[in-house]
């Protein structure tokens, strides 16, 4: 269905290398059992890059503390299928620790997640999910080079040295077939318990982030993974947004005012309507004098999936220092409207947005999983 017919690659596939490390986890980012002051790479559990979904999205459920995202364009003369297949094979050898380009470092809990942008998806089949570019929203100051792109490479690891080394290996593999647009590194803080088996970190504003999402298998089947058409089944849609944050102005607010912006308690993460951190907020709850406990312009209310009328999105936020203090926001969902409808509603009265300026944005079809016999991208590109 709608594949791009590319010319055969002039580059041979990388060798399959040694047998993959066996991991009890199927995908995702996790800091493993490393403790402060110990050798994090050696202590981190290996994560298999193969399976029905790419690693770096759901499991392990707790994302690694270090991330590097690279957004690039594919040269018009490049054969997309062979390029993706080579990158996937390189991911396998890097995750296995058998690739000399690791420079002797153990990969630890390395995960790499690769997505293709709307231009390439439209070339493959304009009827597929992932063909829509992100619309423009308010409070954006995005240079043309930082809007959109053909390829997303998300690299997560417990060891902060690993992501840039892996990025150099993958970009070297691609050679002149890729032109880098922008890259962003980020980190996550310590995590807080939310529910049994689920934790979430604090964001740069000091609030627990990523509490709500498609965390159960049923929720992920409904709201996260694409179930069809066949070429994209097992994939998902990723949205990237890099934001500068007005930290001094937010920090100057009294704690109660900060909590009113988010709609949650800063210390515990519980909704202002009461309950526990995992409780669904009671958006109709009011004070005796008729005021909403969760204010009308609170982020929790404006972005609530039921209020917006969309599914859940799996959200990840990483603190950044460059080019300015802020965060890199990443969401995964099986319908781009989950994000666009939510942000449209936030544009119309979310108190949190007044502290943000978006400086980069893009959406990508995260390709289905792959293995030794089924190369990355083979369902879409030849």
Coordinates of C-alpha atoms in Angstrom, one line a residue:
X1 CA 0.0 0.0 0.0
X2 CA 1.5 3.3 -1.1
X3 CA 5.1 2.5 -0.7
X4 CA 7.9 4.7 -2.0
X5 CA 9.8 2.9 -4.7
X6 CA 13.4 3.9 -3.9
X7 CA 16.5 2.9 -5.8
X8 CA 18.6 0.2 -4.1
X9 CA 21.0 1.7 -1.6
X10 CA 24.7 1.9 -2.6
X11 CA 25.5 1.2 1.0
X12 CA 25.5 -2.3 2.4
X13 CA 23.6 -3.1 5.6
X14 CA 25.6 -3.2 8.7
X15 CA 26.3 -6.7 9.9
X16 CA 23.9 -8.0 12.4
X17 CA 26.6 -8.2 15.0
X18 CA 26.5 -10.3 18.1
X19 CA 23.3 -11.7 19.6
X20 CA 21.2 -9.0 21.2
X21 CA 21.2 -8.6 25.0
X22 CA 18.1 -10.3 26.4
X23 CA 16.0 -7.8 28.4
X24 CA 12.8 -8.4 30.4
X25 CA 11.5 -5.0 29.0
X26 CA 10.1 -4.6 25.6
X27 CA 10.5 -0.9 24.9
X28 CA 11.1 2.6 26.4
X29 CA 13.3 4.6 28.7
X30 CA 14.3 3.7 32.3
X31 CA 17.1 4.8 34.6
X32 CA 17.4 1.2 35.9
X33 CA 18.7 0.6 39.3
X34 CA 21.6 3.1 39.3
X35 CA 22.0 5.1 42.4
X36 CA 23.6 8.5 42.8
X37 CA 27.4 8.2 42.9
X38 CA 27.5 4.8 41.3
X39 CA 28.4 3.8 37.7
X40 CA 25.1 4.4 36.0
X41 CA 25.8 2.8 32.7
X42 CA 27.0 -0.5 34.2
X43 CA 23.9 -0.6 36.5
X44 CA 21.3 0.2 33.9
X45 CA 19.3 -2.7 32.5
X46 CA 19.6 -3.2 28.7
X47 CA 16.5 -2.5 26.7
X48 CA 15.7 -4.5 23.5
X49 CA 15.2 -2.2 20.5
X50 CA 13.1 -4.8 18.6
X51 CA 9.5 -5.8 19.0
X52 CA 6.0 -4.7 17.8
X53 CA 6.8 -1.1 18.9
X54 CA 10.0 0.9 18.9
X55 CA 11.8 1.3 22.2
X56 CA 11.6 4.7 24.0
X57 CA 7.8 5.1 24.2
X58 CA 6.1 3.0 26.8
X59 CA 8.2 0.5 28.6
X60 CA 10.1 0.8 30.9
X61 CA 7.5 3.2 32.2
X62 CA 10.1 5.6 33.8
X63 CA 12.1 7.5 31.3
X64 CA 15.8 7.7 31.5
X65 CA 17.2 11.0 32.9
X66 CA 19.0 12.0 29.7
X67 CA 17.7 12.7 26.2
X68 CA 18.9 14.0 22.9
X69 CA 16.5 14.7 20.0
X70 CA 17.9 15.3 16.5
X71 CA 15.6 16.6 13.7
X72 CA 16.9 16.3 10.2
X73 CA 15.8 16.5 6.5
X74 CA 16.3 13.6 4.0
X75 CA 18.1 14.6 0.8
X76 CA 15.6 14.5 -2.1
X77 CA 17.9 12.0 -4.0
X78 CA 18.2 9.6 -1.1
X79 CA 16.5 6.2 -1.0
X80 CA 14.4 6.4 2.1
X81 CA 13.9 2.7 2.6
X82 CA 17.5 1.6 2.7
X83 CA 18.4 4.7 4.8
X84 CA 15.9 3.7 7.5
X85 CA 16.9 0.0 7.3
X86 CA 20.5 1.0 7.9
X87 CA 19.6 3.2 10.8
X88 CA 17.6 0.4 12.4
X89 CA 20.4 -2.0 12.0
X90 CA 22.8 0.5 13.6
X91 CA 20.4 0.9 16.5
X92 CA 20.5 -2.8 17.0
X93 CA 24.3 -3.0 17.2
X94 CA 24.5 0.1 19.3
X95 CA 21.9 -1.2 21.8
X96 CA 23.7 -4.6 21.9
X97 CA 27.0 -2.9 22.8
X98 CA 28.7 -4.5 19.8
X99 CA 29.2 -1.4 17.7
X100 CA 32.7 0.1 17.7
X101 CA 31.3 3.5 17.4
X102 CA 30.3 3.4 21.1
X103 CA 34.0 4.0 21.7
X104 CA 34.1 1.3 24.4
X105 CA 31.2 2.7 26.4
X106 CA 28.5 0.3 27.6
X107 CA 25.1 1.3 26.1
X108 CA 23.3 0.6 29.4
X109 CA 19.6 1.4 29.0
X110 CA 20.0 3.1 25.6
X111 CA 16.8 3.5 23.5
X112 CA 16.5 5.1 20.1
X113 CA 13.1 6.0 18.6
X114 CA 12.8 7.0 14.9
X115 CA 10.0 8.9 13.3
X116 CA 9.4 10.3 9.8
X117 CA 7.8 13.7 9.0
X118 CA 4.7 14.5 7.1
X119 CA 6.5 15.2 3.8
X120 CA 7.8 11.6 3.7
X121 CA 4.6 10.1 4.8
X122 CA 2.7 11.9 2.1
X123 CA 5.1 10.6 -0.5
X124 CA 4.5 7.1 0.8
X125 CA 0.7 7.3 0.9
X126 CA -1.2 10.6 1.5
X127 CA -4.1 8.7 3.1
X128 CA -2.0 7.5 6.0
X129 CA -1.9 8.9 9.6
X130 CA 1.0 11.3 10.0
X131 CA 0.6 13.4 6.9
X132 CA -0.6 16.5 8.7
X133 CA 1.9 19.3 9.6
X134 CA 1.4 21.0 12.9
X135 CA -0.6 24.2 12.6
X136 CA 0.6 27.4 14.0
X137 CA -0.5 28.4 17.5
X138 CA -0.3 31.5 19.7
X139 CA 2.8 32.3 21.7
X140 CA 5.2 30.9 19.0
X141 CA 8.5 32.3 17.9
X142 CA 9.8 29.6 15.6
X143 CA 12.5 30.0 13.1
X144 CA 11.7 28.2 9.8
X145 CA 14.6 25.8 10.4
X146 CA 13.0 24.8 13.7
X147 CA 9.5 24.0 12.3
X148 CA 8.8 20.6 10.9
X149 CA 11.4 18.1 9.5
X150 CA 11.7 14.7 7.7
X151 CA 13.3 12.6 10.5
X152 CA 13.2 12.5 14.3
X153 CA 15.8 10.6 16.2
X154 CA 15.0 10.4 19.9
X155 CA 17.9 9.0 22.0
X156 CA 17.4 8.2 25.7
X157 CA 20.1 6.9 28.2
X158 CA 21.0 6.8 31.8
X159 CA 24.5 7.9 31.0
X160 CA 24.6 11.5 29.7
X161 CA 27.7 10.7 27.5
X162 CA 25.9 8.0 25.5
X163 CA 23.3 10.1 23.5
X164 CA 25.7 12.4 21.7
X165 CA 27.9 9.4 20.8
X166 CA 25.0 7.5 19.5
X167 CA 23.8 10.5 17.5
X168 CA 27.2 10.9 15.9
X169 CA 27.2 7.2 14.9
X170 CA 23.7 7.4 13.4
X171 CA 24.4 10.7 11.5
X172 CA 27.7 9.2 10.3
X173 CA 25.8 6.2 9.1
X174 CA 23.4 8.4 7.1
X175 CA 26.2 10.6 5.7
X176 CA 25.1 13.2 3.2
X177 CA 21.7 11.7 2.9
X178 CA 20.6 13.6 6.0
X179 CA 20.9 17.4 6.8
X180 CA 20.5 18.2 10.4
X181 CA 17.9 21.0 11.2
X182 CA 18.2 21.2 15.0
X183 CA 18.9 19.2 18.1
X184 CA 18.0 19.5 21.7
X185 CA 19.3 17.7 24.8
X186 CA 17.3 17.5 28.0
X187 CA 17.2 15.9 31.4
X188 CA 14.6 14.8 33.9
X189 CA 14.6 15.1 37.6
X190 CA 13.8 12.6 40.3
X191 CA 10.5 10.8 40.2
X192 CA 7.5 10.6 42.5
X193 CA 5.1 7.7 43.0
X194 CA 1.7 8.2 41.3
X195 CA 0.1 4.8 41.4
X196 CA 1.2 1.2 41.7
X197 CA 4.0 0.8 39.3
X198 CA 3.8 4.3 38.0
X199 CA 6.0 7.3 38.8
X200 CA 6.3 10.9 37.4
X201 CA 9.0 13.5 37.6
X202 CA 8.8 17.2 38.6
X203 CA 9.0 19.7 35.8
X204 CA 11.1 22.9 35.8
X205 CA 8.2 24.8 37.5
X206 CA 8.4 22.4 40.5
X207 CA 5.1 20.5 39.7
X208 CA 4.8 16.7 39.2
X209 CA 4.4 16.2 35.4
X210 CA 2.9 13.4 33.3
X211 CA 0.5 12.1 35.9
X212 CA -2.3 11.5 33.4
X213 CA -1.8 9.4 30.3
X214 CA -2.5 6.1 28.6
X215 CA -0.8 4.0 31.2
X216 CA -2.8 0.7 31.1
X217 CA -2.7 -1.7 28.2
X218 CA -6.3 -0.9 27.3
X219 CA -5.7 2.8 27.3
X220 CA -2.6 2.4 25.1
X221 CA -4.5 0.3 22.6
X222 CA -7.2 2.9 22.5
X223 CA -5.2 6.2 22.5
X224 CA -1.5 5.5 21.9
X225 CA -0.9 2.8 19.2
X226 CA -2.0 3.0 15.6
X227 CA -3.9 -0.2 14.8
X228 CA -4.1 0.5 11.1
X229 CA -3.8 0.8 8.2
X230 CA -1.4 -2.2 8.1
X231 CA 1.8 -0.2 7.1
X232 CA 1.6 1.9 10.2
X233 CA 0.1 -0.6 12.7
X234 CA 2.2 -0.6 15.9
X235 CA 3.4 3.0 15.3
X236 CA 2.2 6.2 16.9
X237 CA 2.3 10.0 16.3
X238 CA 4.9 12.1 18.1
X239 CA 4.7 15.9 18.7
X240 CA 7.8 17.9 19.7
X241 CA 7.6 21.4 21.2
X242 CA 10.6 23.3 22.6
X243 CA 9.5 26.1 24.9
X244 CA 11.2 28.9 26.7
X245 CA 9.7 29.5 30.2
X246 CA 9.4 32.7 32.2
X247 CA 10.7 31.1 35.3
X248 CA 11.4 34.3 37.3
X249 CA 7.9 35.5 36.8
X250 CA 6.3 32.2 37.8
X251 CA 8.6 31.8 40.8
X252 CA 7.6 35.2 42.0
X253 CA 3.9 34.1 42.4
X254 CA 2.7 32.9 45.8
X255 CA 2.4 29.1 46.0
X256 CA -1.4 29.3 45.9
X257 CA -1.3 31.3 42.7
X258 CA 1.1 28.8 41.2
X259 CA -1.2 26.0 42.1
X260 CA -4.1 27.8 40.6
X261 CA -2.2 28.0 37.3
X262 CA -1.7 24.2 37.2
X263 CA -4.9 23.1 39.1
X264 CA -2.8 20.8 41.4
X265 CA -1.0 21.1 44.7
X266 CA 2.6 21.7 44.2
X267 CA 3.9 19.5 47.0
X268 CA 1.6 16.4 46.5
X269 CA 0.3 16.7 42.9
X270 CA -3.3 16.2 44.0
X271 CA -6.0 18.0 42.1
X272 CA -7.3 21.2 43.8
X273 CA -10.7 19.4 43.9
X274 CA -9.3 16.9 46.3
X275 CA -8.5 13.2 46.4
X276 CA -5.1 11.7 45.7
X277 CA -2.5 12.4 43.0
X278 CA -4.0 9.7 40.8
X279 CA -7.6 10.9 41.3
X280 CA -9.5 12.2 38.3
X281 CA -10.3 15.9 39.1
X282 CA -13.8 16.9 39.9
X283 CA -14.2 19.8 37.4
X284 CA -17.6 20.6 38.8
X285 CA -16.5 21.0 42.4
X286 CA -17.1 24.5 43.8
X287 CA -16.4 26.4 47.0
X288 CA -19.4 27.5 49.2
X289 CA -19.3 30.9 47.5
X290 CA -19.6 29.3 44.0
X291 CA -16.0 29.4 42.8
X292 CA -14.5 26.4 41.0
X293 CA -12.0 24.6 43.1
X294 CA -10.1 23.9 39.9
X295 CA -10.1 27.4 38.3
X296 CA -11.6 28.0 34.9
X297 CA -8.2 28.9 33.4
X298 CA -6.2 26.2 35.2
X299 CA -4.0 24.0 33.0
X300 CA -5.6 20.8 34.5
X301 CA -9.0 22.0 33.3
X302 CA -8.1 23.4 29.9
X303 CA -6.1 20.4 28.9
X304 CA -8.3 17.7 30.4
X305 CA -9.1 15.1 27.8
X306 CA -12.8 14.8 28.7
X307 CA -13.2 18.6 28.5
X308 CA -11.4 18.7 25.2
X309 CA -13.2 15.6 23.8
X310 CA -10.1 13.7 22.8
X311 CA -8.1 10.7 23.9
X312 CA -5.2 10.6 26.3
X313 CA -1.6 11.5 25.2
X314 CA 1.5 10.0 26.7
X315 CA 3.5 13.2 27.7
X316 CA 7.2 13.5 28.4
X317 CA 8.9 16.8 29.4
X318 CA 12.6 17.4 29.7
X319 CA 14.3 20.4 31.3
X320 CA 16.6 22.3 28.9
X321 CA 19.3 25.0 29.5
X322 CA 20.0 26.0 25.9
X323 CA 19.2 27.9 23.8
X324 CA 17.3 29.3 26.8
X325 CA 15.9 27.9 30.1
X326 CA 12.8 25.9 29.4
X327 CA 11.6 22.5 28.5
X328 CA 11.2 20.1 25.6
X329 CA 7.7 18.7 25.4
X330 CA 7.1 15.3 23.7
X331 CA 3.7 13.7 23.3
X332 CA 2.7 10.4 21.8
X333 CA -0.8 9.7 20.6
X334 CA -2.5 7.8 17.8
X335 CA -4.4 10.8 16.5
X336 CA -2.8 14.2 15.8
X337 CA -6.0 15.9 16.8
X338 CA -5.5 14.7 20.4
X339 CA -2.7 17.2 20.5
X340 CA -4.0 20.0 18.2
X341 CA -7.5 20.1 19.7
X342 CA -6.0 20.2 23.2
X343 CA -3.6 23.1 22.4
X344 CA -6.4 25.0 20.6
X345 CA -8.4 24.8 23.8
X346 CA -5.4 25.9 25.8
X347 CA -4.9 28.8 23.4
X348 CA -8.3 30.0 24.4
X349 CA -7.6 30.5 28.1
X350 CA -5.0 28.4 29.8
X351 CA -3.1 30.3 32.4
X352 CA 0.0 28.3 32.0
X353 CA 0.6 29.5 28.4
X354 CA 1.3 33.0 29.5
X355 CA 4.6 31.7 30.9
X356 CA 5.7 29.9 27.7
X357 CA 7.1 30.8 24.3
X358 CA 7.4 27.9 21.8
X359 CA 10.6 28.1 19.7
X360 CA 10.5 24.7 17.8
X361 CA 7.8 22.4 16.8
X362 CA 7.3 19.3 14.6
X363 CA 5.2 16.1 14.3
X364 CA 6.3 12.7 13.2
X365 CA 4.9 9.3 12.4
X366 CA 6.9 7.0 14.7
X367 CA 7.5 3.9 12.6
X368 CA 6.3 0.5 13.7
X369 CA 8.7 -1.8 15.5
X370 CA 11.3 -3.9 13.7
X371 CA 13.6 -6.9 14.1
X372 CA 16.3 -8.8 12.3
X373 CA 13.9 -10.0 9.6
X374 CA 11.8 -6.9 9.3
X375 CA 13.9 -3.8 8.8
X376 CA 12.9 -0.4 10.2
X377 CA 10.5 1.3 7.8
X378 CA 10.0 -1.7 5.6
X379 CA 6.2 -1.5 5.8
X380 CA 6.2 2.0 4.3
X381 CA 9.4 2.3 2.2
X382 CA 11.5 0.2 -0.1

